[in-house]
Amino acid sequence: MEKYSWDYIEQMNGLLDSKLEGLTPSELYLYMKLFQINNNKHRVEWFELKNRMLSAFIDKDEKSMIRLRNSLQQKGLIEFKAGRKGQPSEYKLVLLYDKKAGKNASTNASTSASTSASTSASTSASTCASEKVSEGQCLCGFPDPLKGKGKGKGKDNIPPISPKVEERIPYAQIVEMYHRLCPSLPKVQKLSAAREKAIKARWNEWDKRLDQFKACFSKVEGSDFLSGRNGKWSGCNFDWIMKQGNFTKILEGTYENKSNSATPAKQDSGIDWSKYDG
């Protein structure tokens, strides 16, 4: 059986050719975020994501996210299976092109106008795919062809993306990093408002650098005391680490092993360290 996947550029062309004008900016941003997440997951047919995570990604409350999600399904862009309370929902991007023919499913007319629009979209999407867009980043900040989609205050106009989008705090990525780098400690079951507040405080305090969190979590796992390997204490967890004084002391080396023979953090644990660089 052929492995399921979808074509990045053809899917983008299908969106630009047939679906773009019917979307509000908020609906478009949610779709592009799901597009990005699925692309990062190797474009599988179904992928899982918790409501709270997705809401944080698009900076909306959960009710607003659900309303936007329902709208995308009604407009034929996604399918989803809502998860039970506390469980992730499942998502699928509806193919917007004919996979067998290698063409956009929406391209039914052969007029020169549609051909010109498809060519323009293909060129712009290819530029996005190679990450050479001169203004704004692909997916995270919308593809370049969406910028300048008309001027004025008309409801169908797509406004330029605020720089605030690029500065959004990577809550989910930080929690994932904790899980990967601190396998000895309890898992975070829920990204609560209190935890988001603590992450935001440490993020701003340490120059908004993800590598500071990597360094902190690495030091925790490398410490026999904090990881619980020496059996002297087992109270270390995500919330304890995120406290201002504890986070600082960890980075300053307060809890590092005292002897040269102490157990180092595992180097062969299967962690892709380059994922957390920068």
PDB file of C-alpha atoms in Angstrom:
ATOM      1  CA  MET A   1       0.000   0.000   0.000  1.00  0.00           C
ATOM      2  CA  GLU A   2       1.299   3.428  -0.957  1.00  0.00           C
ATOM      3  CA  LYS A   3       2.225   5.567   2.031  1.00  0.00           C
ATOM      4  CA  TYR A   4      -0.141   8.487   2.548  1.00  0.00           C
ATOM      5  CA  SER A   5       1.270  11.951   1.955  1.00  0.00           C
ATOM      6  CA  TRP A   6       0.372  15.205   0.238  1.00  0.00           C
ATOM      7  CA  ASP A   7       2.264  17.605  -1.964  1.00  0.00           C
ATOM      8  CA  TYR A   8       3.261  20.856  -0.257  1.00  0.00           C
ATOM      9  CA  ILE A   9       3.112  23.105  -3.334  1.00  0.00           C
ATOM     10  CA  GLU A  10      -0.002  21.521  -4.880  1.00  0.00           C
ATOM     11  CA  GLN A  11      -1.873  21.862  -1.568  1.00  0.00           C
ATOM     12  CA  MET A  12      -0.830  25.503  -1.305  1.00  0.00           C
ATOM     13  CA  ASN A  13      -1.868  26.147  -4.903  1.00  0.00           C
ATOM     14  CA  GLY A  14      -5.250  24.564  -4.219  1.00  0.00           C
ATOM     15  CA  LEU A  15      -5.753  26.910  -1.288  1.00  0.00           C
ATOM     16  CA  LEU A  16      -4.711  29.988  -3.236  1.00  0.00           C
ATOM     17  CA  ASP A  17      -6.733  29.079  -6.328  1.00  0.00           C
ATOM     18  CA  SER A  18     -10.085  28.166  -4.803  1.00  0.00           C
ATOM     19  CA  LYS A  19     -10.423  28.640  -1.058  1.00  0.00           C
ATOM     20  CA  LEU A  20      -8.602  31.813  -0.100  1.00  0.00           C
ATOM     21  CA  GLU A  21     -11.278  34.410  -0.780  1.00  0.00           C
ATOM     22  CA  GLY A  22     -13.841  32.643   1.412  1.00  0.00           C
ATOM     23  CA  LEU A  23     -11.715  32.719   4.565  1.00  0.00           C
ATOM     24  CA  THR A  24     -11.459  35.286   7.305  1.00  0.00           C
ATOM     25  CA  PRO A  25      -7.933  36.193   8.489  1.00  0.00           C
ATOM     26  CA  SER A  26      -8.461  34.159  11.683  1.00  0.00           C
ATOM     27  CA  GLU A  27      -9.665  31.096   9.754  1.00  0.00           C
ATOM     28  CA  LEU A  28      -6.719  31.406   7.402  1.00  0.00           C
ATOM     29  CA  TYR A  29      -4.246  31.637  10.270  1.00  0.00           C
ATOM     30  CA  LEU A  30      -5.686  28.536  11.949  1.00  0.00           C
ATOM     31  CA  TYR A  31      -5.507  26.602   8.670  1.00  0.00           C
ATOM     32  CA  MET A  32      -1.905  27.666   8.060  1.00  0.00           C
ATOM     33  CA  LYS A  33      -0.956  26.608  11.577  1.00  0.00           C
ATOM     34  CA  LEU A  34      -2.508  23.155  11.026  1.00  0.00           C
ATOM     35  CA  PHE A  35      -0.751  23.045   7.650  1.00  0.00           C
ATOM     36  CA  GLN A  36       2.569  23.800   9.347  1.00  0.00           C
ATOM     37  CA  ILE A  37       2.071  21.239  12.129  1.00  0.00           C
ATOM     38  CA  ASN A  38       1.105  18.475   9.692  1.00  0.00           C
ATOM     39  CA  ASN A  39       4.049  19.343   7.459  1.00  0.00           C
ATOM     40  CA  ASN A  40       6.359  19.010  10.487  1.00  0.00           C
ATOM     41  CA  LYS A  41       4.783  15.618  11.205  1.00  0.00           C
ATOM     42  CA  HIS A  42       5.788  14.411   7.707  1.00  0.00           C
ATOM     43  CA  ARG A  43       2.347  15.072   6.179  1.00  0.00           C
ATOM     44  CA  VAL A  44       0.527  12.099   7.670  1.00  0.00           C
ATOM     45  CA  GLU A  45      -3.168  11.607   6.997  1.00  0.00           C
ATOM     46  CA  TRP A  46      -4.310  12.138  10.605  1.00  0.00           C
ATOM     47  CA  PHE A  47      -2.402  13.889  13.386  1.00  0.00           C
ATOM     48  CA  GLU A  48      -3.228  14.642  17.018  1.00  0.00           C
ATOM     49  CA  LEU A  49      -3.228  17.954  18.866  1.00  0.00           C
ATOM     50  CA  LYS A  50      -4.758  19.068  22.145  1.00  0.00           C
ATOM     51  CA  ASN A  51      -7.226  21.963  22.071  1.00  0.00           C
ATOM     52  CA  ARG A  52      -5.225  23.985  24.587  1.00  0.00           C
ATOM     53  CA  MET A  53      -2.061  23.650  22.523  1.00  0.00           C
ATOM     54  CA  LEU A  54      -3.782  24.701  19.310  1.00  0.00           C
ATOM     55  CA  SER A  55      -5.477  27.624  21.067  1.00  0.00           C
ATOM     56  CA  ALA A  56      -2.102  28.791  22.353  1.00  0.00           C
ATOM     57  CA  PHE A  57      -0.582  28.502  18.879  1.00  0.00           C
ATOM     58  CA  ILE A  58      -3.136  30.917  17.385  1.00  0.00           C
ATOM     59  CA  ASP A  59      -3.457  33.105  20.501  1.00  0.00           C
ATOM     60  CA  LYS A  60      -7.210  32.463  20.897  1.00  0.00           C
ATOM     61  CA  ASP A  61      -9.327  31.110  23.731  1.00  0.00           C
ATOM     62  CA  GLU A  62     -10.550  27.535  23.323  1.00  0.00           C
ATOM     63  CA  LYS A  63     -14.135  28.470  22.407  1.00  0.00           C
ATOM     64  CA  SER A  64     -12.930  30.780  19.628  1.00  0.00           C
ATOM     65  CA  MET A  65     -10.563  28.118  18.321  1.00  0.00           C
ATOM     66  CA  ILE A  66     -13.384  25.539  18.223  1.00  0.00           C
ATOM     67  CA  ARG A  67     -15.622  27.988  16.340  1.00  0.00           C
ATOM     68  CA  LEU A  68     -12.889  28.607  13.749  1.00  0.00           C
ATOM     69  CA  ARG A  69     -12.185  24.885  13.509  1.00  0.00           C
ATOM     70  CA  ASN A  70     -15.847  24.110  12.823  1.00  0.00           C
ATOM     71  CA  SER A  71     -15.897  26.788  10.127  1.00  0.00           C
ATOM     72  CA  LEU A  72     -12.879  25.288   8.373  1.00  0.00           C
ATOM     73  CA  GLN A  73     -14.601  21.906   8.342  1.00  0.00           C
ATOM     74  CA  GLN A  74     -17.807  23.400   6.936  1.00  0.00           C
ATOM     75  CA  LYS A  75     -15.781  25.078   4.171  1.00  0.00           C
ATOM     76  CA  GLY A  76     -14.206  21.752   3.197  1.00  0.00           C
ATOM     77  CA  LEU A  77     -10.640  22.480   4.282  1.00  0.00           C
ATOM     78  CA  ILE A  78     -10.204  20.058   7.189  1.00  0.00           C
ATOM     79  CA  GLU A  79     -11.739  17.061   8.912  1.00  0.00           C
ATOM     80  CA  PHE A  80     -11.432  16.473  12.635  1.00  0.00           C
ATOM     81  CA  LYS A  81     -12.455  14.078  15.379  1.00  0.00           C
ATOM     82  CA  ALA A  82     -12.958  15.905  18.659  1.00  0.00           C
ATOM     83  CA  GLY A  83     -11.167  14.206  21.534  1.00  0.00           C
ATOM     84  CA  ARG A  84     -12.724  13.408  24.876  1.00  0.00           C
ATOM     85  CA  LYS A  85     -12.045  15.735  27.789  1.00  0.00           C
ATOM     86  CA  GLY A  86      -8.305  16.021  28.326  1.00  0.00           C
ATOM     87  CA  GLN A  87      -7.527  13.966  25.213  1.00  0.00           C
ATOM     88  CA  PRO A  88      -6.144  15.337  21.908  1.00  0.00           C
ATOM     89  CA  SER A  89      -8.336  15.857  18.875  1.00  0.00           C
ATOM     90  CA  GLU A  90      -7.437  14.317  15.521  1.00  0.00           C
ATOM     91  CA  TYR A  91      -7.050  16.432  12.380  1.00  0.00           C
ATOM     92  CA  LYS A  92      -6.822  15.786   8.657  1.00  0.00           C
ATOM     93  CA  LEU A  93      -6.153  18.298   5.882  1.00  0.00           C
ATOM     94  CA  VAL A  94      -8.568  17.795   2.999  1.00  0.00           C
ATOM     95  CA  LEU A  95      -6.644  17.490  -0.268  1.00  0.00           C
ATOM     96  CA  LEU A  96      -7.241  20.559  -2.429  1.00  0.00           C
ATOM     97  CA  TYR A  97      -5.867  19.020  -5.614  1.00  0.00           C
ATOM     98  CA  ASP A  98      -6.298  15.875  -7.700  1.00  0.00           C
ATOM     99  CA  LYS A  99      -3.569  13.627  -6.329  1.00  0.00           C
ATOM    100  CA  LYS A 100      -3.589  11.185  -9.254  1.00  0.00           C
ATOM    101  CA  ALA A 101      -3.623  13.825 -11.964  1.00  0.00           C
ATOM    102  CA  GLY A 102      -1.206  16.075 -10.081  1.00  0.00           C
ATOM    103  CA  LYS A 103      -3.514  19.067 -10.591  1.00  0.00           C
ATOM    104  CA  ASN A 104      -5.590  21.269  -8.355  1.00  0.00           C
ATOM    105  CA  ALA A 105      -9.048  19.751  -7.940  1.00  0.00           C
ATOM    106  CA  SER A 106     -10.502  23.232  -8.135  1.00  0.00           C
ATOM    107  CA  THR A 107      -9.089  24.014 -11.582  1.00  0.00           C
ATOM    108  CA  ASN A 108     -12.125  23.223 -13.723  1.00  0.00           C
ATOM    109  CA  ALA A 109     -12.002  26.190 -16.086  1.00  0.00           C
ATOM    110  CA  SER A 110      -9.404  26.611 -18.790  1.00  0.00           C
ATOM    111  CA  THR A 111      -9.569  30.379 -19.141  1.00  0.00           C
ATOM    112  CA  SER A 112      -6.421  32.408 -19.405  1.00  0.00           C
ATOM    113  CA  ALA A 113      -7.300  34.208 -16.191  1.00  0.00           C
ATOM    114  CA  SER A 114      -7.291  31.000 -14.130  1.00  0.00           C
ATOM    115  CA  THR A 115      -4.101  29.832 -15.822  1.00  0.00           C
ATOM    116  CA  SER A 116      -2.419  33.096 -14.958  1.00  0.00           C
ATOM    117  CA  ALA A 117      -3.606  32.913 -11.338  1.00  0.00           C
ATOM    118  CA  SER A 118      -2.400  29.314 -11.000  1.00  0.00           C
ATOM    119  CA  THR A 119       1.007  30.192 -12.433  1.00  0.00           C
ATOM    120  CA  SER A 120       1.361  33.147 -10.088  1.00  0.00           C
ATOM    121  CA  ALA A 121       0.329  31.071  -7.061  1.00  0.00           C
ATOM    122  CA  SER A 122       2.680  28.236  -8.023  1.00  0.00           C
ATOM    123  CA  THR A 123       5.611  30.628  -8.284  1.00  0.00           C
ATOM    124  CA  SER A 124       4.829  32.228  -4.939  1.00  0.00           C
ATOM    125  CA  ALA A 125       4.234  28.897  -3.195  1.00  0.00           C
ATOM    126  CA  SER A 126       7.498  27.525  -4.586  1.00  0.00           C
ATOM    127  CA  THR A 127       9.288  30.525  -3.145  1.00  0.00           C
ATOM    128  CA  CYS A 128       7.664  29.846   0.227  1.00  0.00           C
ATOM    129  CA  ALA A 129       8.558  26.166   0.074  1.00  0.00           C
ATOM    130  CA  SER A 130      12.214  26.999  -0.389  1.00  0.00           C
ATOM    131  CA  GLU A 131      11.986  29.501   2.465  1.00  0.00           C
ATOM    132  CA  LYS A 132      13.184  32.403   0.362  1.00  0.00           C
ATOM    133  CA  VAL A 133      10.257  34.736   0.900  1.00  0.00           C
ATOM    134  CA  SER A 134      11.597  38.237   1.231  1.00  0.00           C
ATOM    135  CA  GLU A 135       8.815  39.514   3.488  1.00  0.00           C
ATOM    136  CA  GLY A 136       7.447  37.277   6.288  1.00  0.00           C
ATOM    137  CA  GLN A 137       8.148  33.625   6.920  1.00  0.00           C
ATOM    138  CA  CYS A 138       6.376  30.797   5.196  1.00  0.00           C
ATOM    139  CA  LEU A 139       3.512  29.327   7.255  1.00  0.00           C
ATOM    140  CA  CYS A 140       4.500  30.911  10.574  1.00  0.00           C
ATOM    141  CA  GLY A 141       3.909  34.393   9.161  1.00  0.00           C
ATOM    142  CA  PHE A 142       1.692  33.394   6.193  1.00  0.00           C
ATOM    143  CA  PRO A 143       2.948  32.899   2.626  1.00  0.00           C
ATOM    144  CA  ASP A 144       4.058  36.035   0.823  1.00  0.00           C
ATOM    145  CA  PRO A 145       1.222  35.942  -1.780  1.00  0.00           C
ATOM    146  CA  LEU A 146      -1.296  36.641   0.996  1.00  0.00           C
ATOM    147  CA  LYS A 147       0.297  39.984   1.830  1.00  0.00           C
ATOM    148  CA  GLY A 148      -1.103  43.013   0.049  1.00  0.00           C
ATOM    149  CA  LYS A 149      -4.280  41.154  -0.963  1.00  0.00           C
ATOM    150  CA  GLY A 150      -6.050  44.437  -1.600  1.00  0.00           C
ATOM    151  CA  LYS A 151      -5.996  47.654   0.377  1.00  0.00           C
ATOM    152  CA  GLY A 152      -8.560  49.362   2.505  1.00  0.00           C
ATOM    153  CA  LYS A 153     -11.004  48.035   5.078  1.00  0.00           C
ATOM    154  CA  GLY A 154     -13.062  45.590   3.013  1.00  0.00           C
ATOM    155  CA  LYS A 155     -14.034  42.404   4.844  1.00  0.00           C
ATOM    156  CA  ASP A 156     -12.309  40.222   2.226  1.00  0.00           C
ATOM    157  CA  ASN A 157      -8.979  41.984   2.553  1.00  0.00           C
ATOM    158  CA  ILE A 158      -6.153  40.074   4.249  1.00  0.00           C
ATOM    159  CA  PRO A 159      -4.216  42.413   6.567  1.00  0.00           C
ATOM    160  CA  PRO A 160      -0.426  42.304   6.780  1.00  0.00           C
ATOM    161  CA  ILE A 161       0.908  40.121   9.556  1.00  0.00           C
ATOM    162  CA  SER A 162       1.911  41.890  12.727  1.00  0.00           C
ATOM    163  CA  PRO A 163       5.470  41.307  13.947  1.00  0.00           C
ATOM    164  CA  LYS A 164       3.849  40.039  17.149  1.00  0.00           C
ATOM    165  CA  VAL A 165       3.205  36.699  15.415  1.00  0.00           C
ATOM    166  CA  GLU A 166       6.938  36.015  15.087  1.00  0.00           C
ATOM    167  CA  GLU A 167       7.536  36.958  18.724  1.00  0.00           C
ATOM    168  CA  ARG A 168       4.955  34.560  20.151  1.00  0.00           C
ATOM    169  CA  ILE A 169       6.290  32.496  23.045  1.00  0.00           C
ATOM    170  CA  PRO A 170       6.837  28.821  22.057  1.00  0.00           C
ATOM    171  CA  TYR A 171       4.984  27.311  25.036  1.00  0.00           C
ATOM    172  CA  ALA A 172       4.376  23.909  23.439  1.00  0.00           C
ATOM    173  CA  GLN A 173       7.939  23.601  22.168  1.00  0.00           C
ATOM    174  CA  ILE A 174       9.329  24.361  25.629  1.00  0.00           C
ATOM    175  CA  VAL A 175       7.116  21.699  27.228  1.00  0.00           C
ATOM    176  CA  GLU A 176       8.120  19.202  24.528  1.00  0.00           C
ATOM    177  CA  MET A 177      11.785  20.061  25.156  1.00  0.00           C
ATOM    178  CA  TYR A 178      11.302  19.381  28.875  1.00  0.00           C
ATOM    179  CA  HIS A 179       9.786  15.968  28.101  1.00  0.00           C
ATOM    180  CA  ARG A 180      12.611  15.048  25.747  1.00  0.00           C
ATOM    181  CA  LEU A 181      15.522  16.327  27.817  1.00  0.00           C
ATOM    182  CA  CYS A 182      14.223  15.368  31.279  1.00  0.00           C
ATOM    183  CA  PRO A 183      12.911  11.804  30.889  1.00  0.00           C
ATOM    184  CA  SER A 184      13.569  11.130  34.598  1.00  0.00           C
ATOM    185  CA  LEU A 185      11.001  13.708  35.736  1.00  0.00           C
ATOM    186  CA  PRO A 186       7.170  13.693  35.794  1.00  0.00           C
ATOM    187  CA  LYS A 187       5.445  14.623  32.544  1.00  0.00           C
ATOM    188  CA  VAL A 188       3.407  17.802  32.133  1.00  0.00           C
ATOM    189  CA  GLN A 189      -0.202  16.668  31.711  1.00  0.00           C
ATOM    190  CA  LYS A 190      -1.753  20.088  31.150  1.00  0.00           C
ATOM    191  CA  LEU A 191      -0.377  23.419  29.977  1.00  0.00           C
ATOM    192  CA  SER A 192      -2.266  25.538  32.496  1.00  0.00           C
ATOM    193  CA  ALA A 193      -2.492  29.323  32.618  1.00  0.00           C
ATOM    194  CA  ALA A 194      -0.163  29.334  35.640  1.00  0.00           C
ATOM    195  CA  ARG A 195       2.448  27.338  33.728  1.00  0.00           C
ATOM    196  CA  GLU A 196       2.157  29.615  30.704  1.00  0.00           C
ATOM    197  CA  LYS A 197       2.695  32.579  33.020  1.00  0.00           C
ATOM    198  CA  ALA A 198       5.834  30.992  34.479  1.00  0.00           C
ATOM    199  CA  ILE A 199       7.198  30.135  31.021  1.00  0.00           C
ATOM    200  CA  LYS A 200       6.533  33.677  29.814  1.00  0.00           C
ATOM    201  CA  ALA A 201       8.345  35.147  32.824  1.00  0.00           C
ATOM    202  CA  ARG A 202      11.448  32.983  32.293  1.00  0.00           C
ATOM    203  CA  TRP A 203      11.319  33.607  28.529  1.00  0.00           C
ATOM    204  CA  ASN A 204      11.407  37.383  28.989  1.00  0.00           C
ATOM    205  CA  GLU A 205      13.904  37.159  31.838  1.00  0.00           C
ATOM    206  CA  TRP A 206      16.441  35.164  29.812  1.00  0.00           C
ATOM    207  CA  ASP A 207      16.482  37.227  26.605  1.00  0.00           C
ATOM    208  CA  LYS A 208      13.748  35.221  24.833  1.00  0.00           C
ATOM    209  CA  ARG A 209      16.249  32.486  23.966  1.00  0.00           C
ATOM    210  CA  LEU A 210      15.201  28.869  23.572  1.00  0.00           C
ATOM    211  CA  ASP A 211      18.748  27.676  24.171  1.00  0.00           C
ATOM    212  CA  GLN A 212      18.508  28.891  27.776  1.00  0.00           C
ATOM    213  CA  PHE A 213      15.679  26.430  28.367  1.00  0.00           C
ATOM    214  CA  LYS A 214      17.682  23.691  26.641  1.00  0.00           C
ATOM    215  CA  ALA A 215      20.657  24.428  28.908  1.00  0.00           C
ATOM    216  CA  CYS A 216      18.463  24.419  32.017  1.00  0.00           C
ATOM    217  CA  PHE A 217      16.701  21.120  31.216  1.00  0.00           C
ATOM    218  CA  SER A 218      20.009  19.501  30.247  1.00  0.00           C
ATOM    219  CA  LYS A 219      21.568  20.511  33.572  1.00  0.00           C
ATOM    220  CA  VAL A 220      18.552  19.127  35.451  1.00  0.00           C
ATOM    221  CA  GLU A 221      18.807  15.721  33.780  1.00  0.00           C
ATOM    222  CA  GLY A 222      22.569  15.729  34.238  1.00  0.00           C
ATOM    223  CA  SER A 223      22.238  16.345  37.973  1.00  0.00           C
ATOM    224  CA  ASP A 224      22.091  13.196  40.092  1.00  0.00           C
ATOM    225  CA  PHE A 225      20.262  15.177  42.780  1.00  0.00           C
ATOM    226  CA  LEU A 226      17.574  16.865  40.625  1.00  0.00           C
ATOM    227  CA  SER A 227      16.946  13.795  38.474  1.00  0.00           C
ATOM    228  CA  GLY A 228      16.548  11.663  41.604  1.00  0.00           C
ATOM    229  CA  ARG A 229      19.268   9.209  40.610  1.00  0.00           C
ATOM    230  CA  ASN A 230      21.061   9.494  43.964  1.00  0.00           C
ATOM    231  CA  GLY A 231      17.822   8.860  45.877  1.00  0.00           C
ATOM    232  CA  LYS A 232      18.190  11.949  48.082  1.00  0.00           C
ATOM    233  CA  TRP A 233      15.242  13.924  46.662  1.00  0.00           C
ATOM    234  CA  SER A 234      12.376  13.274  44.272  1.00  0.00           C
ATOM    235  CA  GLY A 235      10.525  16.584  44.299  1.00  0.00           C
ATOM    236  CA  CYS A 236      11.885  18.086  41.081  1.00  0.00           C
ATOM    237  CA  ASN A 237       9.318  18.702  38.340  1.00  0.00           C
ATOM    238  CA  PHE A 238       8.427  21.229  35.637  1.00  0.00           C
ATOM    239  CA  ASP A 239       6.769  23.685  38.034  1.00  0.00           C
ATOM    240  CA  TRP A 240       9.728  23.625  40.426  1.00  0.00           C
ATOM    241  CA  ILE A 241      12.175  24.252  37.581  1.00  0.00           C
ATOM    242  CA  MET A 242      10.141  27.195  36.249  1.00  0.00           C
ATOM    243  CA  LYS A 243      10.324  29.140  39.528  1.00  0.00           C
ATOM    244  CA  GLN A 244      12.549  32.167  39.146  1.00  0.00           C
ATOM    245  CA  GLY A 245      15.108  31.327  41.825  1.00  0.00           C
ATOM    246  CA  ASN A 246      15.334  27.648  40.882  1.00  0.00           C
ATOM    247  CA  PHE A 247      15.713  28.349  37.156  1.00  0.00           C
ATOM    248  CA  THR A 248      18.542  30.774  37.861  1.00  0.00           C
ATOM    249  CA  LYS A 249      20.363  28.466  40.277  1.00  0.00           C
ATOM    250  CA  ILE A 250      20.155  25.584  37.812  1.00  0.00           C
ATOM    251  CA  LEU A 251      21.730  27.656  35.040  1.00  0.00           C
ATOM    252  CA  GLU A 252      24.399  28.890  37.445  1.00  0.00           C
ATOM    253  CA  GLY A 253      25.406  25.286  38.165  1.00  0.00           C
ATOM    254  CA  THR A 254      24.254  25.089  41.782  1.00  0.00           C
ATOM    255  CA  TYR A 255      22.996  21.522  41.381  1.00  0.00           C
ATOM    256  CA  GLU A 256      25.784  20.123  39.221  1.00  0.00           C
ATOM    257  CA  ASN A 257      27.414  16.892  40.368  1.00  0.00           C
ATOM    258  CA  LYS A 258      30.353  17.510  42.673  1.00  0.00           C
ATOM    259  CA  SER A 259      32.689  14.733  41.539  1.00  0.00           C
ATOM    260  CA  ASN A 260      34.114  14.038  38.108  1.00  0.00           C
ATOM    261  CA  SER A 261      32.750  10.510  38.274  1.00  0.00           C
ATOM    262  CA  ALA A 262      29.138  11.653  38.562  1.00  0.00           C
ATOM    263  CA  THR A 263      26.624  10.326  36.065  1.00  0.00           C
ATOM    264  CA  PRO A 264      26.360  12.627  33.041  1.00  0.00           C
ATOM    265  CA  ALA A 265      23.221  13.239  31.039  1.00  0.00           C
ATOM    266  CA  LYS A 266      22.636  10.446  28.550  1.00  0.00           C
ATOM    267  CA  GLN A 267      24.241  11.155  25.205  1.00  0.00           C
ATOM    268  CA  ASP A 268      22.761   8.135  23.397  1.00  0.00           C
ATOM    269  CA  SER A 269      19.133   8.600  24.406  1.00  0.00           C
ATOM    270  CA  GLY A 270      17.952   9.199  20.848  1.00  0.00           C
ATOM    271  CA  ILE A 271      17.457  12.933  21.390  1.00  0.00           C
ATOM    272  CA  ASP A 272      17.953  15.075  18.321  1.00  0.00           C
ATOM    273  CA  TRP A 273      19.947  17.838  20.052  1.00  0.00           C
ATOM    274  CA  SER A 274      20.195  19.953  16.917  1.00  0.00           C
ATOM    275  CA  LYS A 275      16.417  20.450  17.121  1.00  0.00           C
ATOM    276  CA  TYR A 276      16.887  22.665  20.136  1.00  0.00           C
ATOM    277  CA  ASP A 277      19.876  24.699  18.976  1.00  0.00           C
ATOM    278  CA  GLY A 278      19.214  28.440  18.866  1.00  0.00           C
TER     279      GLY A 278
END
